[in-house]
C-alpha positions as a printed Julia matrix, in Angstrom:
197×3 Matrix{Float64}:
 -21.36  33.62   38.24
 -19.66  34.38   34.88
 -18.47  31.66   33.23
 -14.73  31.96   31.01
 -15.77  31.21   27.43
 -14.56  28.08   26.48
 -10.97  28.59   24.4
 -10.43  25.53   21.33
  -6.63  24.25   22.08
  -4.23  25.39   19.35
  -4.25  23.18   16.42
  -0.35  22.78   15.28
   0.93  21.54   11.48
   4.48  20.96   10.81
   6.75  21.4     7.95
   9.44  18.71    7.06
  12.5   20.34    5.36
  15.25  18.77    4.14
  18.71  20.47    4.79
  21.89  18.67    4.26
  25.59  20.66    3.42
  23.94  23.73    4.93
  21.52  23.78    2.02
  18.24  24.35    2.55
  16.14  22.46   -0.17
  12.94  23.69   -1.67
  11.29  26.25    0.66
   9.37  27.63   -1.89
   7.29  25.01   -1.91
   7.4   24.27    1.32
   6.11  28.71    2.37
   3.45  27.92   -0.26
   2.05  25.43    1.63
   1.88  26.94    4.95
   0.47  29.79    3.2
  -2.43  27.55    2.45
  -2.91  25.66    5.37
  -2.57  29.36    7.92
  -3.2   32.04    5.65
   0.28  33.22    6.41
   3.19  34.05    3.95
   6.34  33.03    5.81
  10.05  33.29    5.11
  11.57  30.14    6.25
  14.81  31.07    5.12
  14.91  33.47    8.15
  14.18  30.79   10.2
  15.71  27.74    9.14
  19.99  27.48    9.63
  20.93  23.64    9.68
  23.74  23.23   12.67
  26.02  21.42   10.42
  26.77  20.27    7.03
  25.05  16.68    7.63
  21.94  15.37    6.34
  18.84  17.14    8.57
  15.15  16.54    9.03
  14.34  19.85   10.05
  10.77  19.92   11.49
   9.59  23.31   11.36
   6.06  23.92   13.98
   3.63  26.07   13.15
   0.29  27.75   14.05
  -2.32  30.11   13.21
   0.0   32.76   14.32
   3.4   31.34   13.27
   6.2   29.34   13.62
   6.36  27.88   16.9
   9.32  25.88   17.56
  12.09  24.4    14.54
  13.92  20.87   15.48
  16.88  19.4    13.72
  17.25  15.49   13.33
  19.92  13.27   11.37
  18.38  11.81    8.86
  18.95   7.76    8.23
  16.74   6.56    5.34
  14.57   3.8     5.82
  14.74   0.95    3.92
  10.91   0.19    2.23
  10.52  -2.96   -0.02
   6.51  -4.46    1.63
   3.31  -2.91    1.77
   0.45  -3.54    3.57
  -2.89  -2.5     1.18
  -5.19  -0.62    4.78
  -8.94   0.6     4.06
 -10.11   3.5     4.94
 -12.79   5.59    3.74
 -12.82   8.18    6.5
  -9.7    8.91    7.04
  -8.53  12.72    6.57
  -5.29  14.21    6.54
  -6.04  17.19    4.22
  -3.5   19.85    6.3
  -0.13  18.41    7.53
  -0.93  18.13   10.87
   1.02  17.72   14.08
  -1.4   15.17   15.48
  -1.31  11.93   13.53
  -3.19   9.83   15.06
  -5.49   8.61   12.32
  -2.74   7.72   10.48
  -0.9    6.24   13.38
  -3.57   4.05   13.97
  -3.56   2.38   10.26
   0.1    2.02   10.26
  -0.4   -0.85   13.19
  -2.28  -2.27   10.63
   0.97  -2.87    8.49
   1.91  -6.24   10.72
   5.12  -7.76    9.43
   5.22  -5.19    6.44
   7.44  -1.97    5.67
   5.06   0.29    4.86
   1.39   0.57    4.77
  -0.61   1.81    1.27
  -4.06   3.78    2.19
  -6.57   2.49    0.05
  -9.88   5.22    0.11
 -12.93   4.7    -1.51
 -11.74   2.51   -3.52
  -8.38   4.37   -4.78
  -4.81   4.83   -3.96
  -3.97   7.43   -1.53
  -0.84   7.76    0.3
   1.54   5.69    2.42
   1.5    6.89    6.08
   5.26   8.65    5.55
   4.89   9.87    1.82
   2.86  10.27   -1.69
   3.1    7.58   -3.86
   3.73   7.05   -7.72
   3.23   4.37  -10.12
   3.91   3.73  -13.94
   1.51   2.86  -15.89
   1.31   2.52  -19.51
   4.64   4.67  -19.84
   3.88   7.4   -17.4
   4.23   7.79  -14.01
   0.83   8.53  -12.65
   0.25   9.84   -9.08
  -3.44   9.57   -7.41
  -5.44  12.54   -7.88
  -7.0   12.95   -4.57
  -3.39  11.8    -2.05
  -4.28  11.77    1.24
  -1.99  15.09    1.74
  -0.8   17.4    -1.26
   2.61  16.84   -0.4
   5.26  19.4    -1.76
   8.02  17.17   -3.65
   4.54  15.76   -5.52
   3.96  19.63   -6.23
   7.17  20.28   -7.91
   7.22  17.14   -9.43
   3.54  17.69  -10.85
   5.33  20.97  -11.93
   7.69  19.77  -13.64
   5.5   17.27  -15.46
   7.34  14.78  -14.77
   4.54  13.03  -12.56
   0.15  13.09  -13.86
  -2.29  13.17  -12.04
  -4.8   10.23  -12.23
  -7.65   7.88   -9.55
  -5.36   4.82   -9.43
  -7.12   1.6    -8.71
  -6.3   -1.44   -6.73
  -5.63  -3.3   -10.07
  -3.33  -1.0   -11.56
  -1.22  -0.62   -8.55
  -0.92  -4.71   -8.65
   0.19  -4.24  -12.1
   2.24  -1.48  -12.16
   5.74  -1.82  -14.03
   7.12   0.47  -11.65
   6.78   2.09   -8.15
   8.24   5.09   -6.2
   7.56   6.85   -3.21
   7.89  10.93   -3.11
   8.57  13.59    0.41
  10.85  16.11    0.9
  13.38  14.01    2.22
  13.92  11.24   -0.39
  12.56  13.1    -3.44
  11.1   10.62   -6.04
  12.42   7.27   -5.03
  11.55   4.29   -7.22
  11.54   1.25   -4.58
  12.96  -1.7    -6.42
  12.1   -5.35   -5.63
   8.7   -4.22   -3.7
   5.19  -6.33   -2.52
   1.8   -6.03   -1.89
   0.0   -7.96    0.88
  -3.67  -7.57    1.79
């Protein structure tokens, strides 16, 4: 009796794209990725048409062989001031993934805390919704290996207006400033923030 070779399940990543006034912002960056992660070029401007002129999270699903399904969501900000410092030396999240579940699991870590900070081998990564920037000694540094090379830390990186360097526990503590950087808030400097461990 033959037996049907066994067939891996589809692994899906996702794109998150902000749109807001019927603007689209940044695809560029956005096609370069996915051109990475799939081996794909891909026009998301043929794909992506925001309903109305409100502030969208599009979500934009993808596989090996293309885009797969686009949602629309309304956008609310959350409001981050805590952190909870999470260890983690294993953890990957090189490819924006649908499946989150590593990170899921280290964000129920975060207790009575906004936000969780991934601390890996030692260094600052990422938080579990977003890259992370400090400044330090006059210039805002962003870690050199982030837990995902997310694409408003590309431009930014760019643009120079955000280094690259291995940030360490005691220089986030000391930090004179913080922000937080996706595609839907940009580079956000968090004001009034804390660290617990």
């Amino acid at each position: 009796m033959s037996q049907t070779p066994f067939q891996p399940l589809p692994k899906y990543y996702f794109e998150t794209i902000k749109c807001e006034d019927f603007e689209v912002f940044h695809l560029e960056y956005h096609q370069e990725r996915i051109a990475r992660t799939i081996g794909l070029n891909i026009n998301l401007s043929e794909y992506v048409y925001p309903p109305t002129k409100q502030l969208y999270k599009c979500k934009v699903i993808y596989d090996e062989a293309g885009i797969v399904d686009i949602e629309y969501d309304l956008y609310q900000k959350r409001e981050i001031k805590s952190f909870k410092l999470v260890v983690c030396d294993d953890i990957q999240y090189a490819s924006k993934a649908l499946n989150r579940d590593s990170i899921d699991s280290l964000s129920m870590q975060k207790e009575k805390c906004d936000e969780i900070i991934i601390v890996k081998n030692g260094l600052i990564s990422d938080t579990s919704i977003a890259n992370i920037a400090i400044e330090h000694e006059g210039r805002w540094l962003s870690p050199k290996i982030p837990l995902l090379q997310g694409t408003t830390r590309a431009r930014l990186l760019h643009d120079k207006h955000i280094v690259e360097a291995n940030i360490t526990l005691t220089m986030l503590k000391n930090c004179s400033r913080l922000a937080l950087m996706n595609a839907m808030i940009g580079f956000d400097e968090i004001k009034d923030y804390s660290f617990f461990e």
